[in-house]
Amino acid sequence: MPSTELPSVPPANVLPRVAPVAVEEGERLRSAELPGITLTVRSRPPAREGLPRALYVHGLGGSSRNWSALMPLLDDVVDGEAVDLPGFGDSPPPDDGDYSITAHARAVIRFLDSSGGGPVHLFGNSLGGAVSTRVAALRPDLVRTLTLVSPALPELRVQRSAVPTGLLALPGIAALFTRLTREWTPEQRVRGVMALCYGNPEQVTPEEFGNAVREMERRLRLPYFWDAMARSARGIVDAYTLGGQHGLWRQAERVLAPTLLVYGGRDQLVGYRMARRAARAFRDSRLLTLPDAGHVAMMEYPETVATAFLDLLAETAERGRGRAAGPATGTAATTAAGKTAAGKPGEWEKPEAGSAGYGSTGADDRASGDDKRG
């Protein structure tokens, strides 16, 4: 539900200037002026004209740069763009101060409606996964396929390591945290974030760490940084409490687009046990489990995620050809029936004809067992 508090930051046109956001080689930034919001959009030139569009949506506290490792791996099959949600990255706060899941979904829908070009391959991580789920449920005409990396879907049993993030939703907590951490250096803050989000923070290169520190320094100069964090966290908590047709699990069941779900075995923010439930909820889903990944698999294992997405494209294309030719047979039909997949870095297993689904790993079995206990 939308926040009822008045915005506590100045209008976008009087915000202080800070250092520009980082742009990787081959990337470009542009602004999209939409009713009530301005979105910064990161993109790469497609390998050729006429490729289908893709849109990438980041998570809480992230930005479009969270997709910079994955985007170049797919720029020969999709024309990709990544948005900074309102109040994050280089996008200013929304005019109405609304950071609810619905408001973020509305921003994505407005962007897609304004840019045209037909349905997109929609990607979402964490908060962006919840936003993308709502977009796909409300506007199936805008979504060709859906790829969700650790989507923030409601959990009855939240992990203890995720509780501090949820506490940001409480009034006054963001201000208290700001006071308590006033002496923390940007390096300390980045190490804390990486310890929470990565399955193995030691795999982050010195260059990547330095880039993250510079981005943290930039964000801390923004007067609305903690406000955007707190209100978006509140939006997630509010979405978790919604029932009926507005509940995220109910909306997941309404998604028509072929869906790829990616879960990390070391995720400290989204419960790994939710993988099986998600695979059952989305009607046309397949599941990639990465035992060593944390919350941001597209940053930790971009090649594996890219391979899984390419497999999704091949499968849906084969299924389309099967519908044109007659009753579906073989891999595509088996995958649709089995609904789940499992993998690990460097592997993306294909089902054999007649099998129940993709091959299982021990980590996938753990996810199944946890779900039964929940």
GROMACS .gro file of N, CA and C in nm, residues 112-168:
model
  171
  112LEU      N    1   0.728   0.119  -2.022
  112LEU     CA    2   0.705   0.027  -2.133
  112LEU      C    3   0.598   0.080  -2.228
  113ASP      N    4   0.492   0.137  -2.174
  113ASP     CA    5   0.387   0.193  -2.259
  113ASP      C    6   0.440   0.310  -2.341
  114SER      N    7   0.526   0.392  -2.280
  114SER     CA    8   0.574   0.511  -2.350
  114SER      C    9   0.675   0.476  -2.459
  115SER      N   10   0.753   0.369  -2.438
  115SER     CA   11   0.858   0.336  -2.534
  115SER      C   12   0.810   0.244  -2.645
  116GLY      N   13   0.695   0.178  -2.625
  116GLY     CA   14   0.639   0.095  -2.732
  116GLY      C   15   0.730  -0.020  -2.768
  117GLY      N   16   0.706  -0.077  -2.887
  117GLY     CA   17   0.793  -0.184  -2.934
  117GLY      C   18   0.749  -0.323  -2.896
  118GLY      N   19   0.628  -0.338  -2.842
  118GLY     CA   20   0.576  -0.471  -2.813
  118GLY      C   21   0.623  -0.526  -2.681
  119PRO      N   22   0.587  -0.652  -2.650
  119PRO     CA   23   0.623  -0.712  -2.521
  119PRO      C   24   0.773  -0.731  -2.508
  120VAL      N   25   0.821  -0.733  -2.383
  120VAL     CA   26   0.964  -0.743  -2.355
  120VAL      C   27   0.994  -0.872  -2.277
  121HIS      N   28   1.119  -0.910  -2.280
  121HIS     CA   29   1.170  -1.011  -2.188
  121HIS      C   30   1.202  -0.936  -2.059
  122LEU      N   31   1.124  -0.962  -1.954
  122LEU     CA   32   1.133  -0.884  -1.831
  122LEU      C   33   1.215  -0.960  -1.727
  123PHE      N   34   1.317  -0.893  -1.671
  123PHE     CA   35   1.404  -0.949  -1.568
  123PHE      C   36   1.383  -0.870  -1.439
  124GLY      N   37   1.382  -0.939  -1.324
  124GLY     CA   38   1.372  -0.869  -1.197
  124GLY      C   39   1.449  -0.941  -1.088
  125ASN      N   40   1.513  -0.865  -1.001
  125ASN     CA   41   1.587  -0.920  -0.889
  125ASN      C   42   1.533  -0.864  -0.758
  126SER      N   43   1.503  -0.952  -0.661
  126SER     CA   44   1.462  -0.911  -0.527
  126SER      C   45   1.337  -0.822  -0.533
  127LEU      N   46   1.345  -0.699  -0.486
  127LEU     CA   47   1.234  -0.604  -0.500
  127LEU      C   48   1.190  -0.596  -0.645
  128GLY      N   49   1.285  -0.591  -0.737
  128GLY     CA   50   1.252  -0.587  -0.879
  128GLY      C   51   1.180  -0.712  -0.926
  129GLY      N   52   1.203  -0.825  -0.857
  129GLY     CA   53   1.130  -0.947  -0.889
  129GLY      C   54   0.984  -0.938  -0.850
  130ALA      N   55   0.957  -0.878  -0.733
  130ALA     CA   56   0.818  -0.857  -0.692
  130ALA      C   57   0.750  -0.758  -0.786
  131VAL      N   58   0.822  -0.651  -0.821
  131VAL     CA   59   0.767  -0.551  -0.914
  131VAL      C   60   0.736  -0.616  -1.049
  132SER      N   61   0.828  -0.696  -1.100
  132SER     CA   62   0.810  -0.759  -1.230
  132SER      C   63   0.697  -0.860  -1.229
  133THR      N   64   0.680  -0.931  -1.116
  133THR     CA   65   0.568  -1.024  -1.103
  133THR      C   66   0.436  -0.949  -1.115
  134ARG      N   67   0.426  -0.836  -1.047
  134ARG     CA   68   0.303  -0.757  -1.054
  134ARG      C   69   0.280  -0.704  -1.195
  135VAL      N   70   0.384  -0.658  -1.262
  135VAL     CA   71   0.371  -0.609  -1.399
  135VAL      C   72   0.320  -0.720  -1.490
  136ALA      N   73   0.381  -0.840  -1.479
  136ALA     CA   74   0.343  -0.951  -1.566
  136ALA      C   75   0.200  -0.996  -1.541
  137ALA      N   76   0.155  -0.987  -1.415
  137ALA     CA   77   0.018  -1.028  -1.383
  137ALA      C   78  -0.085  -0.926  -1.432
  138LEU      N   79  -0.053  -0.798  -1.416
  138LEU     CA   80  -0.149  -0.692  -1.451
  138LEU      C   81  -0.149  -0.661  -1.599
  139ARG      N   82  -0.033  -0.673  -1.664
  139ARG     CA   83  -0.022  -0.637  -1.805
  139ARG      C   84   0.050  -0.748  -1.883
  140PRO      N   85  -0.019  -0.860  -1.903
  140PRO     CA   86   0.046  -0.970  -1.977
  140PRO      C   87   0.084  -0.933  -2.119
  141ASP      N   88   0.019  -0.829  -2.173
  141ASP     CA   89   0.054  -0.786  -2.309
  141ASP      C   90   0.192  -0.724  -2.318
  142LEU      N   91   0.251  -0.687  -2.203
  142LEU     CA   92   0.382  -0.621  -2.202
  142LEU      C   93   0.497  -0.719  -2.180
  143VAL      N   94   0.469  -0.845  -2.148
  143VAL     CA   95   0.575  -0.937  -2.104
  143VAL      C   96   0.579  -1.060  -2.194
  144ARG      N   97   0.693  -1.080  -2.257
  144ARG     CA   98   0.714  -1.196  -2.345
  144ARG      C   99   0.762  -1.316  -2.263
  145THR      N  100   0.864  -1.297  -2.181
  145THR     CA  101   0.908  -1.396  -2.083
  145THR      C  102   0.942  -1.322  -1.955
  146LEU      N  103   0.950  -1.397  -1.845
  146LEU     CA  104   0.978  -1.338  -1.714
  146LEU      C  105   1.093  -1.415  -1.650
  147THR      N  106   1.199  -1.344  -1.610
  147THR     CA  107   1.312  -1.406  -1.542
  147THR      C  108   1.327  -1.339  -1.406
  148LEU      N  109   1.316  -1.417  -1.299
  148LEU     CA  110   1.317  -1.363  -1.164
  148LEU      C  111   1.434  -1.422  -1.087
  149VAL      N  112   1.521  -1.335  -1.037
  149VAL     CA  113   1.637  -1.376  -0.957
  149VAL      C  114   1.609  -1.341  -0.812
  150SER      N  115   1.593  -1.445  -0.728
  150SER     CA  116   1.562  -1.423  -0.585
  150SER      C  117   1.450  -1.321  -0.567
  151PRO      N  118   1.331  -1.345  -0.625
  151PRO     CA  119   1.223  -1.247  -0.614
  151PRO      C  120   1.174  -1.232  -0.471
  152ALA      N  121   1.142  -1.109  -0.431
  152ALA     CA  122   1.095  -1.081  -0.296
  152ALA      C  123   0.945  -1.110  -0.288
  153LEU      N  124   0.912  -1.238  -0.283
  153LEU     CA  125   0.774  -1.282  -0.267
  153LEU      C  126   0.750  -1.316  -0.119
  154PRO      N  127   0.627  -1.299  -0.070
  154PRO     CA  128   0.601  -1.311   0.074
  154PRO      C  129   0.644  -1.445   0.133
  155GLU      N  130   0.707  -1.437   0.251
  155GLU     CA  131   0.748  -1.555   0.327
  155GLU      C  132   0.687  -1.546   0.467
  156LEU      N  133   0.632  -1.658   0.513
  156LEU     CA  134   0.579  -1.660   0.649
  156LEU      C  135   0.692  -1.669   0.751
  157ARG      N  136   0.800  -1.736   0.713
  157ARG     CA  137   0.913  -1.755   0.802
  157ARG      C  138   1.033  -1.683   0.743
  158VAL      N  139   1.051  -1.557   0.775
  158VAL     CA  140   1.160  -1.478   0.720
  158VAL      C  141   1.291  -1.516   0.788
  159GLN      N  142   1.399  -1.526   0.710
  159GLN     CA  143   1.530  -1.556   0.766
  159GLN      C  144   1.574  -1.447   0.863
  160ARG      N  145   1.644  -1.486   0.968
  160ARG     CA  146   1.692  -1.388   1.065
  160ARG      C  147   1.783  -1.283   1.000
  161SER      N  148   1.862  -1.326   0.902
  161SER     CA  149   1.954  -1.233   0.837
  161SER      C  150   1.882  -1.127   0.755
  162ALA      N  151   1.752  -1.151   0.725
  162ALA     CA  152   1.674  -1.054   0.648
  162ALA      C  153   1.599  -0.957   0.737
  163VAL      N  154   1.595  -0.983   0.868
  163VAL     CA  155   1.517  -0.900   0.959
  163VAL      C  156   1.563  -0.754   0.962
  164PRO      N  157   1.696  -0.725   0.970
  164PRO     CA  158   1.737  -0.584   0.971
  164PRO      C  159   1.689  -0.505   0.851
  165THR      N  160   1.686  -0.568   0.733
  165THR     CA  161   1.634  -0.499   0.615
  165THR      C  162   1.487  -0.468   0.631
  166GLY      N  163   1.412  -0.565   0.683
  166GLY     CA  164   1.270  -0.541   0.707
  166GLY      C  165   1.244  -0.433   0.810
  167LEU      N  166   1.334  -0.422   0.909
  167LEU     CA  167   1.316  -0.321   1.014
  167LEU      C  168   1.326  -0.179   0.959
  168LEU      N  169   1.390  -0.164   0.842
  168LEU     CA  170   1.396  -0.030   0.780
  168LEU      C  171   1.257   0.026   0.754
   0.00000   0.00000   0.00000
